[in-house]
Amino acid sequence: MEEEILTEFLAESWENLSRLDQEIVDLEKQPRNAELLGSIFRTIHTIKGTCGFIGLTGLGAVAHSVENVLGQMREGNLEASPATISMVLQGVDRIREQLQGLEATGEEPRLDSRDLIKRLDLVASIGASGSAAPTCSPAELFAATKAALATGSMEHAGEGAELTAASTEPAAGTIEPPAIWNDEIAPPPARQQPAASSLPAASVTSGGASSASVYSSAGTPAAADDTAPQAAASPGIVSGGLAAGCAAAGEAGPAETASDPVASSSASSVGTHSQTRPAGPAGRNPVPPRGTLPEQPAEQTDEPGTEKPQRGVADLSIRVGIDVLDSLMNLVGELVLTRNQLLQLARGDEESRYAGPIVHLNRVTTDLQEGVMKTRMQPIGNAWAKLPRLVRDLTHVTGHQVQLEMTGAETELDRTVLDAIKDPLTHMVRNSVDHGIEPPEVRLQQGKPESGTIRLSACHEGGHVIICIEDDGGGINTARVLEKAISKGLVNRTQASGMSQNEILTLIFTPGFSTADRISAVSGRGVGMDVVRTQIERIGGVVDLTSTEGQGTTIRIRIPLTLAIISALVVESGGQSFAIPQLGVVELVRLSSEARKRIERINDQEVFRLRDRLLPLIHLNRLLELEELEDSERDTNIVVVQVGEEQFGLIVYDVFDTEEIVVKPMGQMLKDIPVYQGTTILGDGRVIMILDVAGISAELGTTSRGLENRSDKDQSTEAVRNTTSLLKFRANSTTMAVPLSLVARLEEFPLSTIERSSSGLVVQYRNDLLPLLPLHSDEPATELADPQPVIVFSEGTHSMGLLVSEIQDILDEHLVIRKQRNRPGILGTAIVSGHATDIIDTNYYITAAQPDWFDHHSTPVDPVLIVDDSLFFRQLATTALEASGWRTVSVQNGQAAIDLLESDRRFCAVLTDLELATVSGLELAGWIRSRRGLEKLPIIALTSLDRSIWQPLALQAGCDCFLSKFNAQLLLSSLTGLTQPDPAQMIGATA
Amino acid sequence: MTTAFNSSAGTAAAYGSRRETTALYVSFRVDSHLMGVPVHVVQEVLNPHTIAPTPRARPEIAGLLNLRGQIVTAVDLRCRLGIQPGADQATSMNVVVRHREESCSLLVDEVGDVIDVAGMALVPPPPTLKQSWRQVITGVIPLEDELMIVLDVAAILVLDKVPGRP
């Protein structure tokens, strides 16, 4: 078969099917809507007809049986009940499967539809079985048609044009779908007989209640669930319909089944066909859908010629390939550029005889551009078409009752945007049905209507489309969300206590989060809302969620109208121009060269205090690895951009205009660079890159590590990953590292500011003198650099600076001290990013710089007992504690700790790892608690184990506090907090 | 397509039917090498064109050029083949090729004639050739006075294969 025809058929069928689901579900609500039924019937009929033409026998057979059922409904012989509708939907699903297979392979898939067809025919036969005569009539009719075809089909099959011309010919009208019509369609009526007669004590022809029983027992298990109660409770529906329609069905019904379109379309037809014909006009033939009688011949003659079906608005539209539109779009872009050049040439020469035409060209080009843009727009209803069906199916699965209301389906969006929101929308509606709407009995208890309502609405709002999904369900239980988040380790209890309602709601968008207590087939697997948000944000949209417990949930999505033409800010950085989508730009900040001092540094991160928030700054040129022209006199331009909740500032060299740009996709070879979202051509023909603000943010999220970010959030991730952040630096020729948690700041001092005092090098720093020490090393001290990089360690009001040659990197490493060193100032050697690296002992340097460092604290005299099997952590804790004036004793296992405690040594607290050889941390804690005199000894668990699991266990075992490895500040404050409540006892004990 | 160039393709009948598609090669020079690609993959040849840089892209990607509103990725063949950069990229010619629905420009030093190689053999690249070259070469056609290296456009445009890169 010709590929072109097939493609055409597929495109047409998909379009029809997408409308079909909606229509069928509507039909369920308004079973007597003849117009709707007529439209559904015609859609299926068109598919069947085309199948016959291109020889898709299997598909044609299914379509035919579905059509039969619909035909009975249309004639009023069969009630459009949920049960019958389910059968029709099953048929439509099978058609869809067949089409999918066809699309994928180019050949009709071999699906066994006999069973389905049998069932469909059985349903249809209930409508037709009012009297004995009609049951055999189809067979007769087929035989008759067959006979007619035998003479006519050979010359007419496939000759569409001829058919059109020859439609007045007697035979022409009767040859509807050729070939299969004879062989494939004819068998069903024959098959239906044995199927029916095999049923015990039931007769298809007996009508009344017995036909209802045939109906229910013949259904599939799935259908039986639906149909059984229906049939049992109201045999009258089916049989009543039967009784009413019986007489007429006797004539028109079977005629419908077999050859309705033929009959109706060929009023002039005579010959074999006229055998059934007289009944039509005389009977109940002109039901409302037949009001469209004139279009039927057109439809029929169209089929062989594979013209579009004609229905309503469809008459006024044609189908055009997307690639055609895309290339039109490109051409228009070109035209715009040429127009711009012409305008430039004509400028200043008002007298030119070209001036008039150019003005006209200008106007026409603008209109053309708008026109082409419009061709790409589609109503959002296209993305919604599947939802009524989805909701219907879900309500059956979940047992919730839901009304879906949709408004604003005509709101138009660019097709790329439309594609992008389909999945998220489906997901959110599914969520609303499954989690949002409560079961009917719960709703009744709460005084709500039994059936819940989901409102879907769309509207335009200033260059954006707003989509709202609103349900009147149970709302989101923030307490439960919080609990879940804590148990999943997404937040800790301290953070949780300070969270606002809104912040809690946003937790739902965190990856891996789902509040559903059970995992249903529908949702609750913990993937979902985070994906929804990611997808919406990828197209520059914003998701906003509000919920009132007991009242319902509203999700509001704001998305751009189009991705093809966007408004963008053109900036310069590193000598090149870049476009930043205006959607992500919050504001522009310009700092004069004096005001630039307001840019502050935390570690190596620049930040700017913008009103009440600390705005992280990024030099765009550094991000893009470009050299920037340094000009200290210039103003600094900061473009403040927003991604989700996060804001950051991009420092650019210059800011130009906002332009409407046409977004062009990136070539395959550039796709892997996360910081771009596309390319565009500026008015002067230059190609520039469009920056992807979300991509930049994502990248920074992994590379930037300002100290201000090192909040509890980082700790929890560290706990999970069991890594330590290390600052890597170079001193002379040696690469060394220090745990970042011990570093206060990184600075660079101009050489001229470093002074020499009696005790060594100092620099004036924050109204104080900062002592500077070189690294202890065997190598001769080298010259100081200008500017001199310094690592600053701070404690209370005291600080010291360590002179290094270069700050290199911040790394997250799983730290294992491989080798101990006896050199002063070195903790040991570890493998850091594949290289052996000395880890320095900050304690050594701090003591060296300020021997009086420890005198500023009234810390307990008794030492802290540190129990950890890792040498590194023992040293790290020792360093951290001793730097703050605590005394420490460390042991490497629980047994050693017990031995020490038994020997009546006094300690002010125990700091223990949980995973220990011989006696575990938990056992140690239990032992301490059971020991007379030690009941009140503070115990701190310091571990890299999963907080959510181990914290409760640790607290139960008697620990006072659970800390993740390793945050020195937190350790110190916890220790102070735990030992201070009763200082008198402490002093008394030592006295 | 190699079949047309087996030495057996001596008779007019053997190559006559394939002449249109595989016997014609667009030739160009990169450094001292004469290279060619089948004429049917070439969309057009352009004079030196403004190329917009693409920061952070792989070094082989010279940038993007605006071809009548179509944006085309330019690949620097010298860099791609590991040859020292030439005098000036601004004088590089563009051989625009279609590959997988996308246009890419190969930057070459100069563009030569369309060469009809009907009847000549396409020999496999010598095994002693560097792996990085062998991967991107379909074969070599010994012309009368010179060797023409036939590039495999698909392989050239797959940058992942460049040795030494992840």
PDB file of C-alpha atoms in Angstrom, chain A residues 473-637:
ATOM      1  CA  GLY A 473     -10.864  17.286  47.802  1.00  0.00           C
ATOM      2  CA  GLY A 474      -9.187  16.813  51.116  1.00  0.00           C
ATOM      3  CA  GLY A 475      -6.340  19.234  50.536  1.00  0.00           C
ATOM      4  CA  ILE A 476      -2.822  18.551  51.589  1.00  0.00           C
ATOM      5  CA  ASN A 477      -2.154  17.592  55.154  1.00  0.00           C
ATOM      6  CA  THR A 478       0.947  19.625  55.893  1.00  0.00           C
ATOM      7  CA  ALA A 479       1.677  17.781  59.090  1.00  0.00           C
ATOM      8  CA  ARG A 480       1.789  14.531  57.209  1.00  0.00           C
ATOM      9  CA  VAL A 481       3.935  16.040  54.489  1.00  0.00           C
ATOM     10  CA  LEU A 482       6.366  17.205  57.087  1.00  0.00           C
ATOM     11  CA  GLU A 483       6.483  13.874  58.833  1.00  0.00           C
ATOM     12  CA  LYS A 484       7.102  12.131  55.561  1.00  0.00           C
ATOM     13  CA  ALA A 485       9.823  14.578  54.639  1.00  0.00           C
ATOM     14  CA  ILE A 486      11.524  14.023  57.964  1.00  0.00           C
ATOM     15  CA  SER A 487      11.281  10.273  57.757  1.00  0.00           C
ATOM     16  CA  LYS A 488      12.743  10.382  54.284  1.00  0.00           C
ATOM     17  CA  GLY A 489      15.542  12.579  55.518  1.00  0.00           C
ATOM     18  CA  LEU A 490      14.593  15.466  53.249  1.00  0.00           C
ATOM     19  CA  VAL A 491      14.584  17.874  56.190  1.00  0.00           C
ATOM     20  CA  ASN A 492      15.583  17.527  59.801  1.00  0.00           C
ATOM     21  CA  ARG A 493      13.481  18.354  62.823  1.00  0.00           C
ATOM     22  CA  THR A 494      15.167  21.659  63.504  1.00  0.00           C
ATOM     23  CA  GLN A 495      14.547  22.841  59.994  1.00  0.00           C
ATOM     24  CA  ALA A 496      11.037  21.485  60.083  1.00  0.00           C
ATOM     25  CA  SER A 497      10.072  23.484  63.126  1.00  0.00           C
ATOM     26  CA  GLY A 498      10.816  26.711  61.360  1.00  0.00           C
ATOM     27  CA  MET A 499       8.999  26.001  58.118  1.00  0.00           C
ATOM     28  CA  SER A 500       6.039  27.975  56.916  1.00  0.00           C
ATOM     29  CA  GLN A 501       2.972  26.314  55.408  1.00  0.00           C
ATOM     30  CA  ASN A 502       4.099  27.339  51.967  1.00  0.00           C
ATOM     31  CA  GLU A 503       7.560  25.932  52.431  1.00  0.00           C
ATOM     32  CA  ILE A 504       6.071  22.663  53.548  1.00  0.00           C
ATOM     33  CA  LEU A 505       3.899  22.502  50.461  1.00  0.00           C
ATOM     34  CA  THR A 506       6.900  22.959  48.212  1.00  0.00           C
ATOM     35  CA  LEU A 507       8.386  19.801  49.749  1.00  0.00           C
ATOM     36  CA  ILE A 508       5.945  17.919  47.566  1.00  0.00           C
ATOM     37  CA  PHE A 509       8.077  18.881  44.605  1.00  0.00           C
ATOM     38  CA  THR A 510      11.153  17.302  46.133  1.00  0.00           C
ATOM     39  CA  PRO A 511      12.413  14.254  44.250  1.00  0.00           C
ATOM     40  CA  GLY A 512      11.349  10.994  45.834  1.00  0.00           C
ATOM     41  CA  PHE A 513       8.462  12.428  47.757  1.00  0.00           C
ATOM     42  CA  SER A 514       4.979  10.979  47.846  1.00  0.00           C
ATOM     43  CA  THR A 515       2.477  11.193  50.662  1.00  0.00           C
ATOM     44  CA  ALA A 516       0.267   8.398  49.479  1.00  0.00           C
ATOM     45  CA  ASP A 517       0.083   5.777  52.188  1.00  0.00           C
ATOM     46  CA  ARG A 518      -0.320   3.089  49.655  1.00  0.00           C
ATOM     47  CA  ILE A 519       1.137   2.624  46.242  1.00  0.00           C
ATOM     48  CA  SER A 520      -1.737   2.253  43.877  1.00  0.00           C
ATOM     49  CA  ALA A 521      -1.628   1.411  40.229  1.00  0.00           C
ATOM     50  CA  VAL A 522      -2.447   5.014  39.709  1.00  0.00           C
ATOM     51  CA  SER A 523       0.071   6.973  41.696  1.00  0.00           C
ATOM     52  CA  GLY A 524       2.050   7.047  44.873  1.00  0.00           C
ATOM     53  CA  ARG A 525       5.397   5.858  43.712  1.00  0.00           C
ATOM     54  CA  GLY A 526       7.179   8.979  44.754  1.00  0.00           C
ATOM     55  CA  VAL A 527       8.040  10.095  41.308  1.00  0.00           C
ATOM     56  CA  GLY A 528       5.852  12.711  39.921  1.00  0.00           C
ATOM     57  CA  MET A 529       5.515  16.165  41.274  1.00  0.00           C
ATOM     58  CA  ASP A 530       9.235  16.777  41.054  1.00  0.00           C
ATOM     59  CA  VAL A 531       9.137  15.672  37.447  1.00  0.00           C
ATOM     60  CA  VAL A 532       6.122  17.872  36.864  1.00  0.00           C
ATOM     61  CA  ARG A 533       7.947  20.857  38.192  1.00  0.00           C
ATOM     62  CA  THR A 534      11.093  20.086  36.217  1.00  0.00           C
ATOM     63  CA  GLN A 535       9.140  19.761  33.015  1.00  0.00           C
ATOM     64  CA  ILE A 536       7.228  22.966  33.550  1.00  0.00           C
ATOM     65  CA  GLU A 537      10.341  24.867  34.479  1.00  0.00           C
ATOM     66  CA  ARG A 538      12.186  23.543  31.480  1.00  0.00           C
ATOM     67  CA  ILE A 539       9.840  25.478  29.240  1.00  0.00           C
ATOM     68  CA  GLY A 540      10.160  28.552  31.405  1.00  0.00           C
ATOM     69  CA  GLY A 541       7.007  27.945  33.378  1.00  0.00           C
ATOM     70  CA  VAL A 542       6.248  28.366  37.056  1.00  0.00           C
ATOM     71  CA  VAL A 543       4.244  26.009  39.247  1.00  0.00           C
ATOM     72  CA  ASP A 544       2.433  27.355  42.243  1.00  0.00           C
ATOM     73  CA  LEU A 545       0.579  25.190  44.719  1.00  0.00           C
ATOM     74  CA  THR A 546      -1.908  26.242  47.342  1.00  0.00           C
ATOM     75  CA  SER A 547      -3.949  23.974  49.500  1.00  0.00           C
ATOM     76  CA  THR A 548      -6.376  24.283  52.358  1.00  0.00           C
ATOM     77  CA  GLU A 549      -6.886  21.190  54.368  1.00  0.00           C
ATOM     78  CA  GLY A 550     -10.390  19.901  53.984  1.00  0.00           C
ATOM     79  CA  GLN A 551     -11.159  22.385  51.214  1.00  0.00           C
ATOM     80  CA  GLY A 552      -9.032  21.277  48.324  1.00  0.00           C
ATOM     81  CA  THR A 553      -5.893  21.998  46.366  1.00  0.00           C
ATOM     82  CA  THR A 554      -5.163  24.411  43.574  1.00  0.00           C
ATOM     83  CA  ILE A 555      -2.179  24.131  41.285  1.00  0.00           C
ATOM     84  CA  ARG A 556      -1.494  27.133  39.127  1.00  0.00           C
ATOM     85  CA  ILE A 557       0.883  26.892  36.224  1.00  0.00           C
ATOM     86  CA  ARG A 558       2.132  29.870  34.322  1.00  0.00           C
ATOM     87  CA  ILE A 559       3.773  29.084  31.018  1.00  0.00           C
ATOM     88  CA  PRO A 560       4.913  31.151  28.083  1.00  0.00           C
ATOM     89  CA  LEU A 561       2.660  31.266  25.027  1.00  0.00           C
ATOM     90  CA  THR A 562       5.356  30.143  22.720  1.00  0.00           C
ATOM     91  CA  LEU A 563       8.867  28.902  22.813  1.00  0.00           C
ATOM     92  CA  ALA A 564       9.493  29.877  19.234  1.00  0.00           C
ATOM     93  CA  ILE A 565       9.624  33.619  19.690  1.00  0.00           C
ATOM     94  CA  ILE A 566      10.611  34.920  23.078  1.00  0.00           C
ATOM     95  CA  SER A 567      11.521  38.210  24.551  1.00  0.00           C
ATOM     96  CA  ALA A 568      15.149  38.199  25.572  1.00  0.00           C
ATOM     97  CA  LEU A 569      17.670  40.529  27.098  1.00  0.00           C
ATOM     98  CA  VAL A 570      20.819  40.819  25.037  1.00  0.00           C
ATOM     99  CA  VAL A 571      23.983  41.165  27.109  1.00  0.00           C
ATOM    100  CA  GLU A 572      27.676  41.195  26.439  1.00  0.00           C
ATOM    101  CA  SER A 573      30.252  39.173  28.272  1.00  0.00           C
ATOM    102  CA  GLY A 574      33.804  38.366  27.347  1.00  0.00           C
ATOM    103  CA  GLY A 575      33.446  40.315  24.119  1.00  0.00           C
ATOM    104  CA  GLN A 576      30.460  38.293  22.902  1.00  0.00           C
ATOM    105  CA  SER A 577      26.727  38.799  22.928  1.00  0.00           C
ATOM    106  CA  PHE A 578      24.319  36.423  24.621  1.00  0.00           C
ATOM    107  CA  ALA A 579      20.566  36.397  25.031  1.00  0.00           C
ATOM    108  CA  ILE A 580      18.917  35.783  28.395  1.00  0.00           C
ATOM    109  CA  PRO A 581      15.203  34.928  28.195  1.00  0.00           C
ATOM    110  CA  GLN A 582      13.291  37.803  29.756  1.00  0.00           C
ATOM    111  CA  LEU A 583      11.101  35.331  31.561  1.00  0.00           C
ATOM    112  CA  GLY A 584      13.884  34.471  33.959  1.00  0.00           C
ATOM    113  CA  VAL A 585      15.134  38.022  34.483  1.00  0.00           C
ATOM    114  CA  VAL A 586      13.950  39.647  37.683  1.00  0.00           C
ATOM    115  CA  GLU A 587      15.806  42.948  37.585  1.00  0.00           C
ATOM    116  CA  LEU A 588      18.969  44.690  36.537  1.00  0.00           C
ATOM    117  CA  VAL A 589      21.367  46.178  39.057  1.00  0.00           C
ATOM    118  CA  ARG A 590      24.098  48.573  38.043  1.00  0.00           C
ATOM    119  CA  LEU A 591      26.884  49.366  40.479  1.00  0.00           C
ATOM    120  CA  SER A 592      29.226  52.288  39.971  1.00  0.00           C
ATOM    121  CA  SER A 593      32.897  51.560  40.475  1.00  0.00           C
ATOM    122  CA  GLU A 594      32.688  52.932  44.053  1.00  0.00           C
ATOM    123  CA  ALA A 595      29.609  50.938  44.886  1.00  0.00           C
ATOM    124  CA  ARG A 596      31.341  47.813  43.723  1.00  0.00           C
ATOM    125  CA  LYS A 597      32.795  47.521  47.209  1.00  0.00           C
ATOM    126  CA  ARG A 598      29.370  46.418  48.261  1.00  0.00           C
ATOM    127  CA  ILE A 599      30.094  43.124  46.609  1.00  0.00           C
ATOM    128  CA  GLU A 600      31.318  40.962  49.465  1.00  0.00           C
ATOM    129  CA  ARG A 601      32.995  37.648  49.565  1.00  0.00           C
ATOM    130  CA  ILE A 602      32.271  34.523  51.489  1.00  0.00           C
ATOM    131  CA  ASN A 603      35.018  32.082  50.892  1.00  0.00           C
ATOM    132  CA  ASP A 604      35.627  32.581  47.189  1.00  0.00           C
ATOM    133  CA  GLN A 605      32.001  33.308  46.437  1.00  0.00           C
ATOM    134  CA  GLU A 606      30.932  36.831  45.685  1.00  0.00           C
ATOM    135  CA  VAL A 607      27.637  37.913  47.121  1.00  0.00           C
ATOM    136  CA  PHE A 608      25.666  41.106  47.032  1.00  0.00           C
ATOM    137  CA  ARG A 609      23.183  42.328  49.582  1.00  0.00           C
ATOM    138  CA  LEU A 610      20.128  43.050  47.522  1.00  0.00           C
ATOM    139  CA  ARG A 611      17.563  44.431  49.905  1.00  0.00           C
ATOM    140  CA  ASP A 612      16.911  41.666  52.387  1.00  0.00           C
ATOM    141  CA  ARG A 613      18.529  38.805  50.561  1.00  0.00           C
ATOM    142  CA  LEU A 614      22.041  37.675  49.902  1.00  0.00           C
ATOM    143  CA  LEU A 615      22.388  37.348  46.161  1.00  0.00           C
ATOM    144  CA  PRO A 616      25.094  34.957  44.974  1.00  0.00           C
ATOM    145  CA  LEU A 617      26.988  36.450  42.054  1.00  0.00           C
ATOM    146  CA  ILE A 618      28.437  34.693  39.069  1.00  0.00           C
ATOM    147  CA  HIS A 619      30.710  36.196  36.477  1.00  0.00           C
ATOM    148  CA  LEU A 620      29.160  35.136  33.212  1.00  0.00           C
ATOM    149  CA  ASN A 621      32.499  35.244  31.435  1.00  0.00           C
ATOM    150  CA  ARG A 622      34.037  32.847  33.947  1.00  0.00           C
ATOM    151  CA  LEU A 623      31.121  30.514  33.621  1.00  0.00           C
ATOM    152  CA  LEU A 624      31.612  30.541  29.882  1.00  0.00           C
ATOM    153  CA  GLU A 625      35.388  30.370  30.192  1.00  0.00           C
ATOM    154  CA  LEU A 626      35.909  33.676  28.402  1.00  0.00           C
ATOM    155  CA  GLU A 627      38.460  36.385  29.094  1.00  0.00           C
ATOM    156  CA  GLU A 628      36.869  39.580  30.333  1.00  0.00           C
ATOM    157  CA  LEU A 629      38.170  43.028  29.586  1.00  0.00           C
ATOM    158  CA  GLU A 630      39.080  44.336  33.016  1.00  0.00           C
ATOM    159  CA  ASP A 631      38.119  47.918  33.465  1.00  0.00           C
ATOM    160  CA  SER A 632      37.978  49.117  37.029  1.00  0.00           C
ATOM    161  CA  GLU A 633      36.320  52.391  36.001  1.00  0.00           C
ATOM    162  CA  ARG A 634      33.324  50.698  34.472  1.00  0.00           C
ATOM    163  CA  ASP A 635      30.046  50.160  36.199  1.00  0.00           C
ATOM    164  CA  THR A 636      29.260  46.605  37.135  1.00  0.00           C
ATOM    165  CA  ASN A 637      26.113  45.196  35.567  1.00  0.00           C
TER     166      ASN A 637
END
